[in-house]
């Protein structure tokens, strides 16, 4: 691992309603978060009674109603009356936080392989000793994405006669067992077939499909041999040590969200990036206003440090996202219910929506 004291963090967003954030690392590499201004209030409640609504509240309320109406319209079995006529009583806006830790790893394996020798270059032992696997250059095509690359280990190639055909370039045809011909299916190998003569009587006649009960093999064309499938008819093989480099992104995350919205829903929606750090080895976040983030950052980083020891850890990335979440309580007729609008896409979670029905196919 290279020195990580000069880790950099890009800040492109903050939690809605949160004061300005400064993120930096100290000379030990630890991540520190400093807040400027008022302390962030994680929940903001808007209660609606008999009084009027301000314009911002009404606009926000309309957005949440439209989100529910779209959600209901996308379900063929749901009815829209509730979404259209409900009376919103309280709206709680909460900021969910999604912390993600990734460790980009590489695992290497070697094995002896061969390919047909077609006069391609051969980097053999005469060019020098074979290098150790971890000294062979094999760079990932992209970071933090799973993929596999295969490379030839230098100075390990040799050319040998094909073991399958013994250097002949051809092998015995399996279809005709090397004979070049097969028994005729039309006459069952007898060379004659039974036909009716002019008087309507059965008599034997020479089979028109073969010669003496035999037909030329369709696989080998009558030669009794076919091109060797191992050397592709080139008689020789290039044998070398091949190294397989498996790049894998190991990922863990944590969601801080205090409402009853299932945490897993936060992971797949868009939010604002609070910060992101990419370094050879990350250190835990400290000083963030939400202590759950500090604790779970330390927990997950410690987990990754003790894991994947059979692999090389190339780089780490951790990021913190702020995802908007609103919990809406409403009345409709005699029903008191609630639903959630979350993510910048305004996704909806409404498991107890009152007008759910089953489709019936008549």
CSV table of C-alpha atoms in Angstrom, one decimal:
chain,number,residue,atom,x,y,z
A,1,UNK,CA,0.0,0.0,0.0
A,2,UNK,CA,1.3,3.4,-0.8
A,3,UNK,CA,1.3,6.4,1.6
A,4,UNK,CA,-2.2,7.8,2.0
A,5,UNK,CA,-1.5,10.9,4.1
A,6,UNK,CA,-2.4,13.1,1.1
A,7,UNK,CA,-5.8,11.7,0.5
A,8,UNK,CA,-8.2,14.0,-1.3
A,9,UNK,CA,-12.0,14.2,-1.0
A,10,UNK,CA,-14.3,15.8,-3.6
A,11,UNK,CA,-17.4,17.5,-2.1
A,12,UNK,CA,-20.2,18.0,-4.5
A,13,UNK,CA,-23.3,18.0,-2.3
A,14,UNK,CA,-24.6,18.2,1.2
A,15,UNK,CA,-27.6,16.9,3.1
A,16,UNK,CA,-30.6,19.1,2.4
A,17,UNK,CA,-30.9,21.8,5.1
A,18,UNK,CA,-27.4,21.0,6.5
A,19,UNK,CA,-24.8,23.7,7.0
A,20,UNK,CA,-21.7,24.0,4.9
A,21,UNK,CA,-19.3,21.0,5.3
A,22,UNK,CA,-15.5,20.9,5.2
A,23,UNK,CA,-14.0,17.5,4.8
A,24,UNK,CA,-10.2,16.9,5.2
A,25,UNK,CA,-7.7,14.3,6.2
A,26,UNK,CA,-5.0,14.8,8.9
A,27,UNK,CA,-1.4,13.6,8.7
A,28,UNK,CA,-2.5,10.1,9.8
A,29,UNK,CA,-5.0,9.8,7.0
A,30,UNK,CA,-8.1,10.1,9.2
A,31,UNK,CA,-11.2,11.7,7.6
A,32,UNK,CA,-12.5,14.7,9.6
A,33,UNK,CA,-15.8,16.5,8.9
A,34,UNK,CA,-16.4,20.0,10.1
A,35,UNK,CA,-19.7,21.9,10.1
A,36,UNK,CA,-20.2,25.6,9.7
A,37,UNK,CA,-23.4,27.3,10.7
A,38,UNK,CA,-26.4,26.0,12.5
A,39,UNK,CA,-26.6,22.3,13.5
A,40,UNK,CA,-28.6,20.2,11.1
A,41,UNK,CA,-32.1,19.2,12.1
A,42,UNK,CA,-32.7,15.7,10.7
A,43,UNK,CA,-36.5,15.9,10.7
A,44,UNK,CA,-38.7,18.7,9.6
A,45,UNK,CA,-42.4,18.3,10.3
A,46,UNK,CA,-45.2,20.2,8.5
A,47,UNK,CA,-48.6,19.8,10.2
A,48,UNK,CA,-51.8,20.8,8.5
A,49,UNK,CA,-54.8,21.8,10.4
A,50,UNK,CA,-57.7,24.1,9.6
A,51,UNK,CA,-55.5,27.1,8.6
A,52,UNK,CA,-54.1,28.0,5.3
A,53,UNK,CA,-51.0,26.7,3.7
A,54,UNK,CA,-48.0,28.8,2.6
A,55,UNK,CA,-46.9,28.5,-1.1
A,56,UNK,CA,-43.8,26.4,-0.4
A,57,UNK,CA,-45.9,23.9,1.7
A,58,UNK,CA,-48.6,23.7,-0.9
A,59,UNK,CA,-46.1,23.2,-3.7
A,60,UNK,CA,-44.3,20.4,-1.8
A,61,UNK,CA,-47.6,18.8,-0.9
A,62,UNK,CA,-48.7,18.8,-4.6
A,63,UNK,CA,-45.4,17.1,-5.6
A,64,UNK,CA,-46.0,14.4,-3.0
A,65,UNK,CA,-49.6,13.9,-4.2
A,66,UNK,CA,-48.4,13.6,-7.8
A,67,UNK,CA,-45.8,11.1,-6.8
A,68,UNK,CA,-48.5,8.9,-5.2
A,69,UNK,CA,-50.9,9.3,-8.0
A,70,UNK,CA,-48.2,8.2,-10.5
A,71,UNK,CA,-47.4,5.2,-8.3
A,72,UNK,CA,-51.0,4.2,-8.1
A,73,UNK,CA,-51.5,4.7,-11.9
A,74,UNK,CA,-48.5,2.4,-12.6
A,75,UNK,CA,-50.4,-0.4,-10.7
A,76,UNK,CA,-53.2,-1.7,-12.9
A,77,UNK,CA,-55.1,-3.1,-9.9
A,78,UNK,CA,-55.0,0.1,-7.8
A,79,UNK,CA,-57.8,2.7,-7.8
A,80,UNK,CA,-56.9,6.4,-7.9
A,81,UNK,CA,-59.7,8.0,-5.9
A,82,UNK,CA,-57.8,8.0,-2.6
A,83,UNK,CA,-54.7,9.5,-4.2
A,84,UNK,CA,-56.8,12.2,-5.8
A,85,UNK,CA,-59.0,13.2,-2.8
A,86,UNK,CA,-56.9,12.4,0.3
A,87,UNK,CA,-56.3,15.1,2.9
A,88,UNK,CA,-52.6,15.4,3.9
A,89,UNK,CA,-52.4,16.0,7.7
A,90,UNK,CA,-48.6,15.9,8.4
A,91,UNK,CA,-45.5,15.7,6.3
A,92,UNK,CA,-42.2,14.8,7.8
A,93,UNK,CA,-39.1,15.4,5.7
A,94,UNK,CA,-36.1,13.4,6.8
A,95,UNK,CA,-32.6,13.1,5.3
A,96,UNK,CA,-31.5,9.5,4.9
A,97,UNK,CA,-27.7,8.9,4.7
A,98,UNK,CA,-26.2,6.1,2.7
A,99,UNK,CA,-22.5,5.2,3.4
A,100,UNK,CA,-20.7,2.9,0.9
A,101,UNK,CA,-17.3,1.3,1.3
A,102,UNK,CA,-15.7,-0.5,-1.7
A,103,UNK,CA,-12.4,-2.4,-1.8
A,104,UNK,CA,-11.1,-3.1,-5.3
A,105,UNK,CA,-9.2,-6.4,-5.2
A,106,UNK,CA,-7.2,-8.6,-7.6
A,107,UNK,CA,-6.6,-12.4,-7.4
A,108,UNK,CA,-4.1,-14.2,-9.7
A,109,UNK,CA,-3.9,-17.8,-10.8
A,110,UNK,CA,-1.5,-19.5,-13.3
A,111,UNK,CA,-1.9,-22.6,-15.4
A,112,UNK,CA,-0.3,-24.3,-18.4
A,113,UNK,CA,-2.3,-23.8,-21.6
A,114,UNK,CA,-1.8,-24.4,-25.3
A,115,UNK,CA,-2.9,-23.1,-28.7
A,116,UNK,CA,-2.3,-24.0,-32.3
A,117,UNK,CA,1.1,-22.9,-33.5
A,118,UNK,CA,0.7,-20.7,-36.6
A,119,UNK,CA,4.1,-19.2,-36.7
A,120,UNK,CA,3.2,-16.5,-34.1
A,121,UNK,CA,6.0,-15.1,-31.9
A,122,UNK,CA,7.3,-17.4,-29.2
A,123,UNK,CA,8.7,-15.8,-26.0
A,124,UNK,CA,10.6,-18.7,-24.6
A,125,UNK,CA,13.1,-19.4,-21.8
A,126,UNK,CA,16.0,-18.3,-24.0
A,127,UNK,CA,14.8,-14.8,-23.6
A,128,UNK,CA,15.3,-14.9,-19.8
A,129,UNK,CA,13.8,-16.5,-16.6
A,130,UNK,CA,10.1,-16.4,-16.1
A,131,UNK,CA,9.0,-13.7,-13.7
A,132,UNK,CA,7.0,-14.3,-10.5
A,133,UNK,CA,3.2,-14.0,-11.0
A,134,UNK,CA,2.8,-10.7,-9.0
A,135,UNK,CA,5.6,-9.0,-11.0
A,136,UNK,CA,3.8,-9.5,-14.4
A,137,UNK,CA,2.0,-6.4,-15.6
A,138,UNK,CA,-1.7,-6.8,-15.7
A,139,UNK,CA,-3.6,-3.5,-15.2
A,140,UNK,CA,-7.4,-3.5,-14.8
A,141,UNK,CA,-9.5,-2.1,-17.6
A,142,UNK,CA,-11.6,-0.1,-15.1
A,143,UNK,CA,-11.6,0.3,-11.4
A,144,UNK,CA,-14.3,-0.8,-9.0
A,145,UNK,CA,-15.8,-3.1,-11.6
A,146,UNK,CA,-15.7,-6.9,-11.7
A,147,UNK,CA,-13.8,-8.3,-14.7
A,148,UNK,CA,-11.2,-10.9,-15.7
A,149,UNK,CA,-8.1,-10.6,-17.8
A,150,UNK,CA,-5.8,-13.3,-19.1
A,151,UNK,CA,-2.1,-12.7,-20.0
A,152,UNK,CA,0.8,-14.9,-21.1
A,153,UNK,CA,3.6,-15.0,-18.6
A,154,UNK,CA,6.8,-13.9,-20.3
A,155,UNK,CA,9.5,-16.4,-21.2
A,156,UNK,CA,7.4,-19.5,-20.7
A,157,UNK,CA,6.4,-20.4,-24.3
A,158,UNK,CA,7.7,-23.5,-26.1
A,159,UNK,CA,6.6,-25.2,-29.4
A,160,UNK,CA,5.8,-28.9,-29.4
A,161,UNK,CA,4.3,-31.5,-31.6
A,162,UNK,CA,0.6,-31.8,-31.1
A,163,UNK,CA,-0.1,-34.5,-28.5
A,164,UNK,CA,-3.5,-35.4,-30.0
A,165,UNK,CA,-2.5,-36.1,-33.6
A,166,UNK,CA,1.2,-36.9,-32.9
A,167,UNK,CA,2.3,-34.1,-35.2
A,168,UNK,CA,0.3,-35.3,-38.3
A,169,UNK,CA,-2.2,-32.6,-38.4
A,170,UNK,CA,-5.1,-35.1,-38.8
A,171,UNK,CA,-6.9,-37.8,-36.9
A,172,UNK,CA,-9.1,-40.8,-37.7
A,173,UNK,CA,-12.6,-39.9,-38.7
A,174,UNK,CA,-15.0,-41.0,-35.9
A,175,UNK,CA,-18.0,-41.1,-38.1
A,176,UNK,CA,-16.6,-43.9,-40.4
A,177,UNK,CA,-13.9,-45.1,-38.0
A,178,UNK,CA,-11.3,-44.4,-40.6
A,179,UNK,CA,-12.8,-46.5,-43.4
A,180,UNK,CA,-13.9,-43.6,-45.6
A,181,UNK,CA,-17.3,-45.1,-46.2
A,182,UNK,CA,-20.4,-46.3,-44.3
A,183,UNK,CA,-23.2,-48.8,-44.7
A,184,UNK,CA,-26.0,-47.5,-46.9
A,185,UNK,CA,-29.1,-46.7,-45.0
A,186,UNK,CA,-31.4,-47.2,-48.0
A,187,UNK,CA,-30.5,-50.9,-48.5
A,188,UNK,CA,-29.0,-51.6,-45.1
A,189,UNK,CA,-25.7,-52.4,-46.7
A,190,UNK,CA,-27.0,-55.2,-49.0
A,191,UNK,CA,-26.5,-53.2,-52.3
A,192,UNK,CA,-30.0,-54.1,-53.5
A,193,UNK,CA,-33.5,-53.0,-52.8
A,194,UNK,CA,-36.9,-54.7,-53.4
A,195,UNK,CA,-39.0,-53.1,-56.2
A,196,UNK,CA,-42.1,-54.0,-58.1
A,197,UNK,CA,-41.6,-55.1,-61.8
A,198,UNK,CA,-43.9,-54.4,-64.7
A,199,UNK,CA,-46.1,-57.4,-63.9
A,200,UNK,CA,-46.5,-56.1,-60.3
A,201,UNK,CA,-44.2,-58.8,-58.8
A,202,UNK,CA,-41.5,-58.0,-56.3
A,203,UNK,CA,-37.9,-58.4,-57.4
A,204,UNK,CA,-34.4,-57.3,-56.3
A,205,UNK,CA,-32.8,-54.3,-58.0
A,206,UNK,CA,-29.4,-52.6,-57.6
A,207,UNK,CA,-29.6,-49.8,-54.9
A,208,UNK,CA,-29.4,-46.5,-56.7
A,209,UNK,CA,-27.9,-44.7,-53.6
A,210,UNK,CA,-24.7,-46.7,-53.1
A,211,UNK,CA,-22.1,-48.9,-54.6
A,212,UNK,CA,-22.1,-52.4,-53.2
A,213,UNK,CA,-23.9,-51.4,-50.1
A,214,UNK,CA,-21.4,-48.6,-49.1
A,215,UNK,CA,-21.6,-44.8,-49.3
A,216,UNK,CA,-18.9,-42.2,-49.0
A,217,UNK,CA,-18.6,-40.8,-45.5
A,218,UNK,CA,-20.1,-37.3,-45.4
A,219,UNK,CA,-17.8,-36.2,-42.5
A,220,UNK,CA,-14.4,-36.9,-44.0
A,221,UNK,CA,-15.4,-37.0,-47.7
A,222,UNK,CA,-14.0,-40.6,-48.1
A,223,UNK,CA,-10.5,-39.9,-46.7
A,224,UNK,CA,-11.0,-41.6,-43.4
A,225,UNK,CA,-9.4,-38.7,-41.6
A,226,UNK,CA,-10.3,-35.2,-40.5
A,227,UNK,CA,-8.3,-32.1,-39.4
A,228,UNK,CA,-7.0,-32.4,-35.8
A,229,UNK,CA,-9.3,-30.3,-33.6
A,230,UNK,CA,-6.5,-29.5,-31.1
A,231,UNK,CA,-3.8,-28.1,-33.4
A,232,UNK,CA,-6.3,-27.1,-36.1
A,233,UNK,CA,-4.3,-29.0,-38.6
A,234,UNK,CA,-1.0,-27.1,-37.9
A,235,UNK,CA,0.7,-30.2,-36.4
A,236,UNK,CA,2.4,-28.1,-33.6
A,237,UNK,CA,1.2,-26.4,-30.5
A,238,UNK,CA,2.5,-23.3,-28.6
A,239,UNK,CA,2.5,-24.2,-24.9
A,240,UNK,CA,2.9,-21.4,-22.3
A,241,UNK,CA,1.9,-20.3,-18.8
A,242,UNK,CA,-1.2,-18.3,-18.7
A,243,UNK,CA,-2.1,-16.0,-15.8
A,244,UNK,CA,-5.7,-15.2,-15.0
A,245,UNK,CA,-6.2,-11.9,-13.2
A,246,UNK,CA,-9.7,-11.7,-11.5
A,247,UNK,CA,-10.6,-8.1,-10.5
A,248,UNK,CA,-13.5,-7.9,-8.0
A,249,UNK,CA,-15.1,-5.0,-6.2
A,250,UNK,CA,-16.0,-6.0,-2.6
A,251,UNK,CA,-18.7,-3.7,-1.3
A,252,UNK,CA,-20.5,-3.0,2.0
A,253,UNK,CA,-22.8,-0.2,3.0
A,254,UNK,CA,-24.9,1.2,5.8
A,255,UNK,CA,-28.1,3.2,5.7
A,256,UNK,CA,-29.0,5.7,8.4
A,257,UNK,CA,-32.8,6.4,8.2
A,258,UNK,CA,-35.1,6.8,11.2
A,259,UNK,CA,-38.5,6.3,9.7
A,260,UNK,CA,-40.2,3.0,9.0
A,261,UNK,CA,-39.1,3.1,5.4
A,262,UNK,CA,-37.2,-0.1,4.6
A,263,UNK,CA,-33.5,0.7,4.5
A,264,UNK,CA,-32.8,-1.3,1.3
A,265,UNK,CA,-35.0,1.1,-0.7
A,266,UNK,CA,-32.5,3.9,-0.1
A,267,UNK,CA,-29.7,2.0,-1.7
A,268,UNK,CA,-31.0,2.1,-5.3
A,269,UNK,CA,-32.3,5.7,-5.6
A,270,UNK,CA,-30.5,8.9,-6.5
A,271,UNK,CA,-29.3,11.4,-3.8
A,272,UNK,CA,-26.8,14.1,-3.3
A,273,UNK,CA,-23.1,13.1,-2.9
A,274,UNK,CA,-21.8,14.6,0.4
A,275,UNK,CA,-18.3,13.4,-0.2
A,276,UNK,CA,-16.2,10.7,-2.0
A,277,UNK,CA,-12.7,9.6,-1.3
A,278,UNK,CA,-10.6,7.3,-3.5
A,279,UNK,CA,-7.2,6.2,-2.0
A,280,UNK,CA,-5.1,3.0,-1.6
A,281,UNK,CA,-6.5,2.7,1.9
A,282,UNK,CA,-9.2,4.7,3.4
A,283,UNK,CA,-9.6,5.7,7.1
A,284,UNK,CA,-12.8,6.0,9.1
A,285,UNK,CA,-14.9,9.2,9.1
A,286,UNK,CA,-14.7,11.2,12.3
A,287,UNK,CA,-16.5,14.3,13.5
A,288,UNK,CA,-19.7,13.9,11.4
A,289,UNK,CA,-22.8,15.2,13.1
A,290,UNK,CA,-24.6,11.8,12.8
A,291,UNK,CA,-22.5,9.5,15.0
A,292,UNK,CA,-24.0,6.4,13.4
A,293,UNK,CA,-22.0,7.3,10.2
A,294,UNK,CA,-18.8,7.6,12.2
A,295,UNK,CA,-19.3,4.3,14.0
A,296,UNK,CA,-20.3,2.3,10.9
A,297,UNK,CA,-17.6,3.8,8.8
A,298,UNK,CA,-15.1,2.5,11.3
A,299,UNK,CA,-16.9,-0.9,11.6
A,300,UNK,CA,-17.0,-1.5,7.8
A,301,UNK,CA,-13.4,-0.4,7.3
A,302,UNK,CA,-12.2,-2.7,10.0
A,303,UNK,CA,-14.1,-5.5,8.4
A,304,UNK,CA,-12.5,-4.9,5.0
A,305,UNK,CA,-9.0,-4.7,6.6
A,306,UNK,CA,-9.5,-8.2,8.0
A,307,UNK,CA,-11.0,-9.7,4.9
A,308,UNK,CA,-9.9,-10.6,1.4
A,309,UNK,CA,-6.4,-11.6,2.6
A,310,UNK,CA,-6.0,-14.1,-0.3
A,311,UNK,CA,-6.2,-11.1,-2.7
A,312,UNK,CA,-4.3,-7.9,-3.4
A,313,UNK,CA,-6.2,-4.8,-2.3
A,314,UNK,CA,-5.6,-2.3,-5.1
A,315,UNK,CA,-7.7,0.7,-4.0
A,316,UNK,CA,-10.5,1.7,-1.7
A,317,UNK,CA,-13.4,4.1,-2.2
A,318,UNK,CA,-15.9,5.3,0.3
A,319,UNK,CA,-18.7,7.8,-0.2
A,320,UNK,CA,-21.6,9.3,1.7
A,321,UNK,CA,-24.9,10.2,0.0
A,322,UNK,CA,-27.8,12.2,1.3
A,323,UNK,CA,-31.2,10.8,0.1
A,324,UNK,CA,-34.4,12.9,0.6
A,325,UNK,CA,-37.2,11.0,2.4
A,326,UNK,CA,-40.7,12.4,3.2
A,327,UNK,CA,-43.2,10.5,5.3
A,328,UNK,CA,-46.8,11.7,4.6
A,329,UNK,CA,-49.7,11.1,6.9
A,330,UNK,CA,-53.2,11.5,5.3
A,331,UNK,CA,-56.9,10.9,5.8
A,332,UNK,CA,-59.3,9.6,3.2
A,333,UNK,CA,-62.9,8.9,4.3
A,334,UNK,CA,-62.5,6.8,7.4
A,335,UNK,CA,-59.0,5.7,6.6
A,336,UNK,CA,-55.9,7.1,8.3
A,337,UNK,CA,-52.7,6.0,6.6
A,338,UNK,CA,-49.2,7.1,5.5
A,339,UNK,CA,-46.8,6.6,2.6
A,340,UNK,CA,-43.2,7.6,1.8
A,341,UNK,CA,-41.7,9.6,-1.1
A,342,UNK,CA,-37.9,9.0,-1.4
A,343,UNK,CA,-35.0,9.7,-3.7
A,344,UNK,CA,-34.6,12.4,-6.2
A,345,UNK,CA,-36.8,10.4,-8.6
A,346,UNK,CA,-39.7,10.7,-6.1
A,347,UNK,CA,-40.1,6.9,-5.7
A,348,UNK,CA,-43.1,5.9,-3.5
A,349,UNK,CA,-43.5,3.3,-0.8
A,350,UNK,CA,-47.1,2.7,0.0
A,351,UNK,CA,-47.6,-0.8,1.2
A,352,UNK,CA,-50.9,-0.1,3.0
A,353,UNK,CA,-52.6,2.0,0.3
A,354,UNK,CA,-56.3,1.4,0.9
A,355,UNK,CA,-57.5,1.0,-2.7
A,356,UNK,CA,-55.6,-2.1,-3.7
A,357,UNK,CA,-57.6,-4.7,-5.6
A,358,UNK,CA,-56.8,-7.9,-7.5
A,359,UNK,CA,-57.1,-8.2,-11.3
A,360,UNK,CA,-59.7,-10.8,-12.4
A,361,UNK,CA,-59.4,-12.4,-15.9
A,362,UNK,CA,-62.9,-13.4,-17.1
